[in-house]
Coordinates of C-alpha atoms in Angstrom, one line a residue:
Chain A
X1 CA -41.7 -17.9 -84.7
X2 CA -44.1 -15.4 -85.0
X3 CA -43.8 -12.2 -82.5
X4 CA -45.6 -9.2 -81.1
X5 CA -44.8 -6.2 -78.9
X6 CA -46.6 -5.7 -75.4
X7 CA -44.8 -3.0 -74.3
X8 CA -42.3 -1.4 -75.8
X9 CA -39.6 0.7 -73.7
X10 CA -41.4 3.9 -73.7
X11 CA -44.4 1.9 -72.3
X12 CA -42.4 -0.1 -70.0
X13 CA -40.9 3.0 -68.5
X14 CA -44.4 4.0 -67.9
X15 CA -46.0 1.2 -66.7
X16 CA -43.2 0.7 -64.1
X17 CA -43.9 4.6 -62.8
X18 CA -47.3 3.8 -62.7
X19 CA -46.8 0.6 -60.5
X20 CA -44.3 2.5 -58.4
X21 CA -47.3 5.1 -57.5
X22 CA -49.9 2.1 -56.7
X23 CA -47.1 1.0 -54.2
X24 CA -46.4 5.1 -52.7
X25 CA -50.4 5.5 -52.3
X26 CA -50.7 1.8 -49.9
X27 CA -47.0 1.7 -48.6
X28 CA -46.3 5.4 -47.8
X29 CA -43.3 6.0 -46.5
X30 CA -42.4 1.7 -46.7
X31 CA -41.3 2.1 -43.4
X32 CA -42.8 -1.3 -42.3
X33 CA -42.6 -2.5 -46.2
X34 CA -40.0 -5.3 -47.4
X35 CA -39.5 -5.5 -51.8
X36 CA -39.1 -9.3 -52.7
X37 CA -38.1 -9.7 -56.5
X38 CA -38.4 -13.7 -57.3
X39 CA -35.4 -15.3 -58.7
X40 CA -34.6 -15.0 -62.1
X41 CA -36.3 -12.3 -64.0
X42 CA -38.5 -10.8 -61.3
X43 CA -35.2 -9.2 -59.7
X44 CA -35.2 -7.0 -62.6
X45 CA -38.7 -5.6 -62.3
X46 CA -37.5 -4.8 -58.6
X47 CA -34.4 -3.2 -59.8
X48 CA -36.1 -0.9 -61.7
X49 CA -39.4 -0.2 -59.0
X50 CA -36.6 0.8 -56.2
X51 CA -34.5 3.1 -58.6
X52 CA -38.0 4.8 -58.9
X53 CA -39.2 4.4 -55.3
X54 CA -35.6 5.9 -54.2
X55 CA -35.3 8.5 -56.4
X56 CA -38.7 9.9 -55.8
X57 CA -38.9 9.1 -51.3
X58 CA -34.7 10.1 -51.2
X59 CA -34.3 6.8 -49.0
X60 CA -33.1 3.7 -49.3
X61 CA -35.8 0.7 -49.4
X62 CA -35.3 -3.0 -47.7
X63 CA -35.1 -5.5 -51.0
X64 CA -34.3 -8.5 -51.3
X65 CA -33.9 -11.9 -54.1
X66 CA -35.5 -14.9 -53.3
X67 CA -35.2 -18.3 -54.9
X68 CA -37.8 -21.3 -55.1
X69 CA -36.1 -23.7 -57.0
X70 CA -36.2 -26.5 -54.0
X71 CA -40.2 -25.2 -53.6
X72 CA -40.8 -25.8 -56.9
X73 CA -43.7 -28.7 -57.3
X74 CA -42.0 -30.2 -60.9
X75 CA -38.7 -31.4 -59.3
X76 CA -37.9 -34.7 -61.0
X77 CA -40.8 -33.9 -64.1
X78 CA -37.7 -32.3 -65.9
X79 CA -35.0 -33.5 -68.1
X80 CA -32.4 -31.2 -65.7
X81 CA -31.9 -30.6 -62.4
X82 CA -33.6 -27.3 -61.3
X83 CA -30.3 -25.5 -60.4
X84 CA -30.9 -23.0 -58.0
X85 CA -29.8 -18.8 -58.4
X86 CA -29.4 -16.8 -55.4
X87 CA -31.4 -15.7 -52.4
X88 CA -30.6 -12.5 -50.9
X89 CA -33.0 -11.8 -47.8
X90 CA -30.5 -10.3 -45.0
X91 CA -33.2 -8.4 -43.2
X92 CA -35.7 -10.0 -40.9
X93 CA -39.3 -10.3 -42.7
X94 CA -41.5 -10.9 -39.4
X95 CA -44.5 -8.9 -39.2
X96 CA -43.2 -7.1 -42.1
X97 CA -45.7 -5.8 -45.3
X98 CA -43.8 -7.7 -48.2
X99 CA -44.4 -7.2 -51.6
X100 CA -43.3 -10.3 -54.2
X101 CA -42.6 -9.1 -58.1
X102 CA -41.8 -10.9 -60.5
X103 CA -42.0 -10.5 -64.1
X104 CA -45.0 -12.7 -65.8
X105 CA -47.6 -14.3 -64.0
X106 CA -48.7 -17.3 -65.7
X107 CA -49.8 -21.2 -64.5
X108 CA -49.8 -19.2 -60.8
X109 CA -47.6 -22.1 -59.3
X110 CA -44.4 -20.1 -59.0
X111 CA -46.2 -18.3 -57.0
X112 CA -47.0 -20.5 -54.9
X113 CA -43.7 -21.6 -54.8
X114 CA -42.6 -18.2 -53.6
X115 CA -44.9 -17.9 -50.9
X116 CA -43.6 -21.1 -49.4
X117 CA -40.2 -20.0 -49.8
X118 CA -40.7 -17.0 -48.2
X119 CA -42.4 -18.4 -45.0
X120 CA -38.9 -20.3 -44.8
X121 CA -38.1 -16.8 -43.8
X122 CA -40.7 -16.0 -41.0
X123 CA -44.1 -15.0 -40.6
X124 CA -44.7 -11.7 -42.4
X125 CA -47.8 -9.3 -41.7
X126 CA -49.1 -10.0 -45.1
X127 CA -47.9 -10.3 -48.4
X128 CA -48.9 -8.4 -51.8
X129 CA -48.2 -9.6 -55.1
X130 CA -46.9 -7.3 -58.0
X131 CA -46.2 -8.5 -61.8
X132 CA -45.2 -7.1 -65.0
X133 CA -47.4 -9.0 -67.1
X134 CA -50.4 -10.5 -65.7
X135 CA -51.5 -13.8 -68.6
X136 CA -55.0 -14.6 -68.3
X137 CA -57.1 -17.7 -69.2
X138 CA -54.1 -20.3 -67.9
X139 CA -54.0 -20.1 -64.5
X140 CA -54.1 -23.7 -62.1
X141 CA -53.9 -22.3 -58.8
X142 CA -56.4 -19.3 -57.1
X143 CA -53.9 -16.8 -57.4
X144 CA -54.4 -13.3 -58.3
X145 CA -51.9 -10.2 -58.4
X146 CA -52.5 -6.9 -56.2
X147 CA -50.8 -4.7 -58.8
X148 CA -50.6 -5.3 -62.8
X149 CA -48.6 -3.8 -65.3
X150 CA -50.3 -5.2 -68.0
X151 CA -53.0 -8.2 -68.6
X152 CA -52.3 -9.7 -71.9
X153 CA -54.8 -12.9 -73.3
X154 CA -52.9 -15.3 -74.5
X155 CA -52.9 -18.9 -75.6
X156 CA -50.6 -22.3 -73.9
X157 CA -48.8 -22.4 -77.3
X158 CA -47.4 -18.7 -77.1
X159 CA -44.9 -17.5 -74.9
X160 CA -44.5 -13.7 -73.2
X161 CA -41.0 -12.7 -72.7
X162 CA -39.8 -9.7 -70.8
X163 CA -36.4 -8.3 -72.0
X164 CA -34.2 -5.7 -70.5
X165 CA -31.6 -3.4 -71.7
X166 CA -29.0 -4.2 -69.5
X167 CA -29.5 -8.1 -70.5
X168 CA -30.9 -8.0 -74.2
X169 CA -29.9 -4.5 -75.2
X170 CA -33.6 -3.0 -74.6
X171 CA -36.6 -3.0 -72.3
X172 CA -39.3 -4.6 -74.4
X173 CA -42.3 -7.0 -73.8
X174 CA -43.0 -9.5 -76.5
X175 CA -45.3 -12.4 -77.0
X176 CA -44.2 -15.2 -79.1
X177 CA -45.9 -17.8 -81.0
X178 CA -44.0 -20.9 -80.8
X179 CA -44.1 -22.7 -84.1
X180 CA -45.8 -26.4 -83.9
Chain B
X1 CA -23.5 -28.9 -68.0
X2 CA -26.4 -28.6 -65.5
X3 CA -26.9 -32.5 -64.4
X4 CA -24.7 -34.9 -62.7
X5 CA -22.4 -37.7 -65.4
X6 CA -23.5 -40.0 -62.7
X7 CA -26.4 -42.0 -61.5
X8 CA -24.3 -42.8 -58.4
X9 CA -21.7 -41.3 -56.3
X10 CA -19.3 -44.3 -55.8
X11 CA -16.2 -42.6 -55.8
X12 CA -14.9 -39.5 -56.9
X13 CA -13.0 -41.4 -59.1
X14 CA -15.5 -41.7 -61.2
X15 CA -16.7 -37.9 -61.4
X16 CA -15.8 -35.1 -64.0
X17 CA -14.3 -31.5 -62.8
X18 CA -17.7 -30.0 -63.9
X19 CA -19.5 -32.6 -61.3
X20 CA -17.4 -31.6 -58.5
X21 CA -18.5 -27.9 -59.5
X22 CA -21.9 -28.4 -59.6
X23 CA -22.0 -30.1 -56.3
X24 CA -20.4 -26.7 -55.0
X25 CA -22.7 -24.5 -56.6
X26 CA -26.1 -26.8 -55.4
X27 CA -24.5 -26.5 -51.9
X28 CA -24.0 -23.0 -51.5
X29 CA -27.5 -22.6 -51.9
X30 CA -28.0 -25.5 -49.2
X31 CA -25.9 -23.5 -47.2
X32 CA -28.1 -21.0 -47.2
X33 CA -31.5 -22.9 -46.2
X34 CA -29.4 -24.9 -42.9
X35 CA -28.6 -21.3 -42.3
X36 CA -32.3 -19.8 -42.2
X37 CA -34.9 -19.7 -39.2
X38 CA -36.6 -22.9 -40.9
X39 CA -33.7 -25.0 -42.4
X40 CA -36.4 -27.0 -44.2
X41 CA -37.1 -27.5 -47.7
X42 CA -39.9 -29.9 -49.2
X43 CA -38.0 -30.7 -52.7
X44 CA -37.4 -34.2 -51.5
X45 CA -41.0 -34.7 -50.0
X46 CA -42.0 -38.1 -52.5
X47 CA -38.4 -39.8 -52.3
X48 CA -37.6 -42.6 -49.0
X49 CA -34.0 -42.7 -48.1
X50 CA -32.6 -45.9 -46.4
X51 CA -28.8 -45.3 -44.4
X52 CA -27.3 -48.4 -44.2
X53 CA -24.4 -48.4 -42.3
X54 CA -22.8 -52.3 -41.6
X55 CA -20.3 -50.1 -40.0
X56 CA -20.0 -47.7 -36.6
X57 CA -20.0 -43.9 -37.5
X58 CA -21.6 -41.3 -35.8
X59 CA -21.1 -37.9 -37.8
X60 CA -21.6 -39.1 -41.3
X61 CA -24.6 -41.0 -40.1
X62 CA -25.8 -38.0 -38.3
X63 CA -24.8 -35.7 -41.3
X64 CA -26.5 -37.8 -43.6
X65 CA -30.0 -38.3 -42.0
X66 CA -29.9 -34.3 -41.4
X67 CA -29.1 -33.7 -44.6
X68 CA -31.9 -36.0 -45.8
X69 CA -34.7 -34.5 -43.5
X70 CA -34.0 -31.1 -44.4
X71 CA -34.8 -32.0 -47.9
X72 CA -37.9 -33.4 -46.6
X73 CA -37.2 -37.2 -47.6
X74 CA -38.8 -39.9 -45.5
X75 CA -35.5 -41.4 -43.7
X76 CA -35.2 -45.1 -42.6
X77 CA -31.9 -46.2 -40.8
X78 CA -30.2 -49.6 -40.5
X79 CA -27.2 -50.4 -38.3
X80 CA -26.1 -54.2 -38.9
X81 CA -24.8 -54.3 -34.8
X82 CA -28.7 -54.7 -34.6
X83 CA -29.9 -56.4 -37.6
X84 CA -30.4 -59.7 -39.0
X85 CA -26.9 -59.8 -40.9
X86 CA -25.7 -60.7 -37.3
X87 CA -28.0 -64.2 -38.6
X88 CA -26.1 -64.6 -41.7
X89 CA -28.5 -62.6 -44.4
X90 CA -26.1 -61.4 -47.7
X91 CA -25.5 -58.4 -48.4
X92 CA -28.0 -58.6 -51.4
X93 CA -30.6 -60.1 -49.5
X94 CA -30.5 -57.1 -46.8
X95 CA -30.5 -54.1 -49.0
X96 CA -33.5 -56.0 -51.7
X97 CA -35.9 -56.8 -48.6
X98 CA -35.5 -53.1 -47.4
X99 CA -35.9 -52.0 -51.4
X100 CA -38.7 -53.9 -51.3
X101 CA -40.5 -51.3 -49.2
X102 CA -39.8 -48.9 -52.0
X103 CA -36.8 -47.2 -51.1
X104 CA -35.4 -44.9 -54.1
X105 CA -32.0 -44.3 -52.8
X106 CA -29.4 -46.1 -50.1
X107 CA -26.4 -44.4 -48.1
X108 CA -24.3 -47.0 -47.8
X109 CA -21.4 -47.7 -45.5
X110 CA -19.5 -51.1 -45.6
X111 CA -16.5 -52.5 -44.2
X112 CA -15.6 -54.0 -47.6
X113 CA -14.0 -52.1 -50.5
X114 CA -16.2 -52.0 -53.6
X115 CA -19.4 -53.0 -52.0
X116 CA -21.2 -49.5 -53.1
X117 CA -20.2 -50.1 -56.5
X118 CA -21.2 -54.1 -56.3
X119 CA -24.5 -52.5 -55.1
X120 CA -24.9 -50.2 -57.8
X121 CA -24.4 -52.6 -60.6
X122 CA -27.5 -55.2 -58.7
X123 CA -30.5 -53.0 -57.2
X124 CA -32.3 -50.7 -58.8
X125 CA -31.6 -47.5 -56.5
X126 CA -29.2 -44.7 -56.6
X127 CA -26.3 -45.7 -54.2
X128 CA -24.1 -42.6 -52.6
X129 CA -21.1 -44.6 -50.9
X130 CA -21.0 -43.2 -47.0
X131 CA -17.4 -45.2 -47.1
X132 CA -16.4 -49.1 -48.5
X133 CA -13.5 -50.1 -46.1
X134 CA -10.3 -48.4 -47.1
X135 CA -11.0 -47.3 -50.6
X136 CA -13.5 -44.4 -51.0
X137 CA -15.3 -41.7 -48.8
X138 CA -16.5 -39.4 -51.4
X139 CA -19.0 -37.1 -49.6
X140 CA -16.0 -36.4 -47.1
X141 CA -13.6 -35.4 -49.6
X142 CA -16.4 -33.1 -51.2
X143 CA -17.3 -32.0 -48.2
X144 CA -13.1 -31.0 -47.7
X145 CA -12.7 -29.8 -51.0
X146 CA -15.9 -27.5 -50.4
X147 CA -14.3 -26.1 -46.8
X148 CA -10.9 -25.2 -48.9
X149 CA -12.8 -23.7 -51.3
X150 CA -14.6 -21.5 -48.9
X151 CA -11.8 -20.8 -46.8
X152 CA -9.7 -19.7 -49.7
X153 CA -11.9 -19.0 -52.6
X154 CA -12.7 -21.3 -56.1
X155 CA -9.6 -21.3 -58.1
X156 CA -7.6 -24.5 -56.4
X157 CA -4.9 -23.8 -59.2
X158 CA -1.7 -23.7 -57.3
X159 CA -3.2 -24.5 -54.0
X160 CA -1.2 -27.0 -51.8
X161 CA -2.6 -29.3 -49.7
X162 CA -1.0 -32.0 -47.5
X163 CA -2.4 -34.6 -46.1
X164 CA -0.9 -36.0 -43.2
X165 CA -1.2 -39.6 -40.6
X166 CA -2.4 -42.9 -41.7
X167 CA -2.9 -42.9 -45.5
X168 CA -3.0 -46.5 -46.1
X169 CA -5.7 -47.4 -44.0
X170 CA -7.8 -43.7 -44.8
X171 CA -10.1 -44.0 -47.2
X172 CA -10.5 -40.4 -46.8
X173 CA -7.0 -39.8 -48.2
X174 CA -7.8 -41.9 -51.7
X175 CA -11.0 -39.8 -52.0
X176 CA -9.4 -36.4 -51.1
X177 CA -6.4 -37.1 -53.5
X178 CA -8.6 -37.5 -56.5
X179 CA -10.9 -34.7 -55.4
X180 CA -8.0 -31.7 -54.9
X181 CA -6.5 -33.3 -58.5
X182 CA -9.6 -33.0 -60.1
X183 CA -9.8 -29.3 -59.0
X184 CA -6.1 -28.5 -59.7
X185 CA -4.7 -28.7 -56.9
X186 CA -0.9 -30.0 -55.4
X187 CA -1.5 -32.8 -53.4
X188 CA 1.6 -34.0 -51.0
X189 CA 0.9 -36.7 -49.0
X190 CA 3.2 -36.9 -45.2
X191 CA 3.5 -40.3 -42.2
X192 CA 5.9 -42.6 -41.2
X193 CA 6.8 -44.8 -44.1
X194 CA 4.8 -47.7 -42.8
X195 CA 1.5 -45.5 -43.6
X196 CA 2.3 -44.5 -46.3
X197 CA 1.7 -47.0 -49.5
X198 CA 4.5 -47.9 -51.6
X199 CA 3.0 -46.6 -54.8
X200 CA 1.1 -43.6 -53.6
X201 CA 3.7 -41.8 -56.1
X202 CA 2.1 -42.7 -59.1
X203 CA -0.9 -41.7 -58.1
X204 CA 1.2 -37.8 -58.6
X205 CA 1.2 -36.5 -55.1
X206 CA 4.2 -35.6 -53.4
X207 CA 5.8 -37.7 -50.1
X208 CA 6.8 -35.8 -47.2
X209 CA 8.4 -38.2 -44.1
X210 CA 9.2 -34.7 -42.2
X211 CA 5.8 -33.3 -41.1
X212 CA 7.5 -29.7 -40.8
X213 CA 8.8 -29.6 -44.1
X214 CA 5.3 -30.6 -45.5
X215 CA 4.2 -27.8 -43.5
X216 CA 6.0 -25.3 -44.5
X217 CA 5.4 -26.3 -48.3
X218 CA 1.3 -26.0 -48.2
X219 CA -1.3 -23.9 -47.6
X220 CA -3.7 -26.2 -46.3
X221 CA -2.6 -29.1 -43.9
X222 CA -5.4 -32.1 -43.2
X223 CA -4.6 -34.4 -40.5
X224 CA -6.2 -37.5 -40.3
X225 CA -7.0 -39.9 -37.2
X226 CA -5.1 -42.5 -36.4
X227 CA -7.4 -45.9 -37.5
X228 CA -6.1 -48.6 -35.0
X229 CA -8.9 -50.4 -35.3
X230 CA -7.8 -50.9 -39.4
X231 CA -4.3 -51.7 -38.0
X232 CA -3.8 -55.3 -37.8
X233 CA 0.0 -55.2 -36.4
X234 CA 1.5 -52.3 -35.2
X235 CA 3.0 -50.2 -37.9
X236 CA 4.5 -47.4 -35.1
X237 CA 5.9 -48.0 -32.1
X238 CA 3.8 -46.1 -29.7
X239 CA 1.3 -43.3 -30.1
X240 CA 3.8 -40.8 -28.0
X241 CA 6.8 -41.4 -31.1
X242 CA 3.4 -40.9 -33.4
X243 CA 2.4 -37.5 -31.3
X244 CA 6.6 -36.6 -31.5
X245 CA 7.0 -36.7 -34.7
X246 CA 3.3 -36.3 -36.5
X247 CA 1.6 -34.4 -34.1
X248 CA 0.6 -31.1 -34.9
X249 CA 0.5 -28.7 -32.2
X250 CA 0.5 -25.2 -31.0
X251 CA 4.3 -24.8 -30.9
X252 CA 4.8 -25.5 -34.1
X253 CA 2.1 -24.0 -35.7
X254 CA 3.6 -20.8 -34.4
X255 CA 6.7 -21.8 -35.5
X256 CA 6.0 -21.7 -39.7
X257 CA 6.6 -18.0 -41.6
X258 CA 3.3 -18.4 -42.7
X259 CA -0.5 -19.3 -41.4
X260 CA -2.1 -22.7 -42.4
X261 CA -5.5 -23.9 -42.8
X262 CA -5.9 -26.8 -40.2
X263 CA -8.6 -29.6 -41.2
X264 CA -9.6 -32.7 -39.5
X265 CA -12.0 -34.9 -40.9
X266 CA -13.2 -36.4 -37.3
X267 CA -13.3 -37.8 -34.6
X268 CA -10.4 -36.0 -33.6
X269 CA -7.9 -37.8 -30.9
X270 CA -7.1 -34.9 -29.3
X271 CA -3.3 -34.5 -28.7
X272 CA -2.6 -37.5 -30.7
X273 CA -2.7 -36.3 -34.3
X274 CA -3.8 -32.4 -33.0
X275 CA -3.7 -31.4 -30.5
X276 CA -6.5 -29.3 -28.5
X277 CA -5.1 -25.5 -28.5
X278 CA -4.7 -26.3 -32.9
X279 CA -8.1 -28.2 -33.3
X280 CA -9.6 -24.9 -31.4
X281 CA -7.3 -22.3 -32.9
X282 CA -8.9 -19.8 -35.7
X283 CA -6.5 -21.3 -38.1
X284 CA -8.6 -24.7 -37.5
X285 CA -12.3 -24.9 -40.2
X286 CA -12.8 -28.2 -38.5
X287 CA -16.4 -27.1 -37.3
X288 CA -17.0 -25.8 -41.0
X289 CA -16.0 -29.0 -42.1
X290 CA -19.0 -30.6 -40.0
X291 CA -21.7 -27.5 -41.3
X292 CA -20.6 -27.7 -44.6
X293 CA -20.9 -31.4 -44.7
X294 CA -24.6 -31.4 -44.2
X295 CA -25.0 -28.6 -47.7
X296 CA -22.7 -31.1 -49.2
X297 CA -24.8 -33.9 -48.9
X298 CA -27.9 -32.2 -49.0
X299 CA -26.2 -31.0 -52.8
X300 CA -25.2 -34.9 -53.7
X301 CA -29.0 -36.5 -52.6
X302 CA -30.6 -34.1 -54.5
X303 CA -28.8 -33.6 -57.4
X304 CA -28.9 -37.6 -57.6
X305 CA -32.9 -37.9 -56.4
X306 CA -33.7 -35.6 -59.7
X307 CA -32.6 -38.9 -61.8
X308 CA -34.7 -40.5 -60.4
X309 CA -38.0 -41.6 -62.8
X310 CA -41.6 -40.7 -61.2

């Protein structure tokens, strides 16, 4: 398997500060703003963003996990059950600003997934979308992220994996080439 | 392991520990959608569901077809009180003409033991047994173990559990037995001799004839209803000696060094087998028992609808 690093964790410490501003400059004081991290890996980009976003403001911010495994449009195209993780959302989200992150965007269909999981929840004022790693070229669904860490090109056979210290023992971006 | 061993749930006989578990785990997440402002999701939006019940039942039915609309399934129901069976149409012939209109999976209750499994083994859908006669009522005993669980965390190592009333005639007794085993727990087992089956030994649980002893040995204490309509002679002489001597009620309830976890699978007959002040009492979960039933089964048709082939 051939791989390459994105970001490495000087850069991913960077980018994250960078999307942390985007969010200060249109959310202000997130008074009226809701941080949704999508279940598995985007709950560690939101980790991160509100260690950031509370350091710098000195307040606490609303966040929350969501799940979309029973959303999810390939239930019974896979070998396993999808087996669901954990949704966290103890705070109301009507009329709310809500921001999704997750980690990669990709085919755009978890996305989707997430936005229909999150209506579950209520009607929210609108809804942004942040991601790590925006992959162009593959996407099947009119879906387009508000804030980007990074856009990468890359091909169907390759794969972009987001690793973090407290997981894989370091914060690093790397895209793989799966071997045929 | 992250699939069921099963194609279909006939009996939790027939399930591993780590099928039990995964049930558990699929339902807390259920748990949490029946517990949101929309209790919907659409996983379940391409598969038909057909609940045949040749048998009277209200909550499971209801349970069931909740459970199966809030995974977004299309839901057809069958009673046989209003049905052509009343003609004289087989089993087979019932359940094939309703397959025919591409059904993928049947809830099935029966008065006769072993009809899910005969089922299972001649159409080609998943079958979840809603209850065959006296044998098995799998989704119940889940839907028990998953309230224990709950109540008093995972590990059932070292939990005690008695089960008390009409075991012979209970297929809810069979199915809870093999269920709190499976898990680890101590099963005891406590009615008048003539409900109780002479073997029910060697299936390793415990037998109690003196309901305050059993009480005072567990932690969680499940009293059944009273089936007459399974009795076919009468196996105590009236339902006061029954209420006397089986009853479970405030007084003594008090009366034990220790508090108990109160469950009643339903309908209860209020001061027969529990009475009123101890099916309302905090130390009662028989509500939970209802709301958790629905996650439960909402668990067991999905996890059993991903088998199924596009």
């Amino acid at each position: 398997m051939d791989k390459r690093t994105i970001l490495n964790s000087k850069h991913v410490e960077i980018t994250l500060r960078r999307l942390a501003s985007q969010l200060k400059e249109n959310h202000g004081d997130f008074e009226n703003t809701v941080l949704i991290g999508l279940q598995p890996r985007g709950i560690h980009v939101l980790e991160r963003l509100k260690n950031i976003l509370e350091t710098d403001l000195g307040k606490e911010l609303t966040c929350g996990q969501l799940d979309i495994t029973f959303y999810r449009d390939d239930f019974r195209r896979r070998e396993q059950p999808l087996i669901p993780s954990v949704t966290n959302i103890d705070f109301i989200i009507e009329d709310k600003r809500v921001v999704l992150i997750d980690d990669v965007l990709y085919t755009g269909r978890s996305i989707r997934s997430g936005l229909d999981a999150l209506l579950a929840f209520g009607r929210p004022k609108d809804v942004e979308l942040m991601v790590l790693i925006d992959r162009l070229f593959e996407r099947h669904l009119p879906i387009q992220p508000h804030y980007t860490g990074k856009q990468v090109n890359t091909l169907s056979s390759q794969v972009v994996k987001v690793e973090w210290e407290e997981q894989d023992g370091a914060d690093e971006v790397i895209l793989c080439t799966v071997d045929e | 392991m992250d699939n069921l061993s099963v194609d279909h749930l006939i009996g939790i006989k027939d399930l591993q520990p780590s099928d039990i578990e995964l049930i558990f785990k699929t339902a807390d997440s259920f748990k949490q959608v029946i517990n949101r402002p929309i209790k919907k999701v659409p996983s379940l939006r391409d598969i038909t569901i057909a609940n045949l019940f040749f048998e009277n039942s209200t909550r499971t039915r209801l349970s069931f077809e909740l459970a199966e609309k809030r995974l977004s399934a299309d839901v057809i129901n069958f009673s046989a009180a209003s049905s052509s069976v009343k003609k004289g149409e087989t089993l087979i012939d019932t359940v094939n003409n309703i397959l025919a209109m591409k059904v993928d999976l049947v809830v099935m209750r029966h008065p006769n033991p072993g009809a899910a499994k005969f089922l299972s083994e001649r159409v080609n859908a998943r079958i979840v047994n809603a209850g065959d006669g006296t044998h098995e009522h799998p989704t119940q005993a889940l839907l028990d173990a998953y309230s224990i669980r709950e109540k008093h965390g995972g590990d059932f190592k070292g939990r005690k559990v008695v089960i008390v009333g009409d075991i012979s005639h209970s297929r809810v007794a069979l199915s809870n037995i093999y269920c709190l085993q499976k898990l680890g727990a101590e099963v005891m087992v406590c009615g008048p001799t003539t409900l109780i089956p002479k073997y029910i030994d060697k299936l390793g649980v415990k037998v109690e004839h003196n309901l305050r002893k059993a009480l005072e040995w567990c932690d969680v204490a499940n009293m059944l209803r009273i089936q007459l309509e399974r009795q076919d002679i009468k196996y105590f002489p009236s339902l006061r000696e029954y209420t006397m001597l089986y009853g479970l009620d405030k007084q003594l309830l008090n009366s034990l060094d220790k508090e108990i976890t109160v469950m009643h699978p339903g309908p209860i007959n209020r001061g027969v087998e529990i009475s009123s002040d101890v099916a309302d009492s905090d130390q009662s979960i028989i509500l939970q028992q209802v709301e958790n039933g629905v996650a439960v089964r909402m668990a067991i048709i999905y996890l059993l609808a991903s088998k199924i082939g596009r």
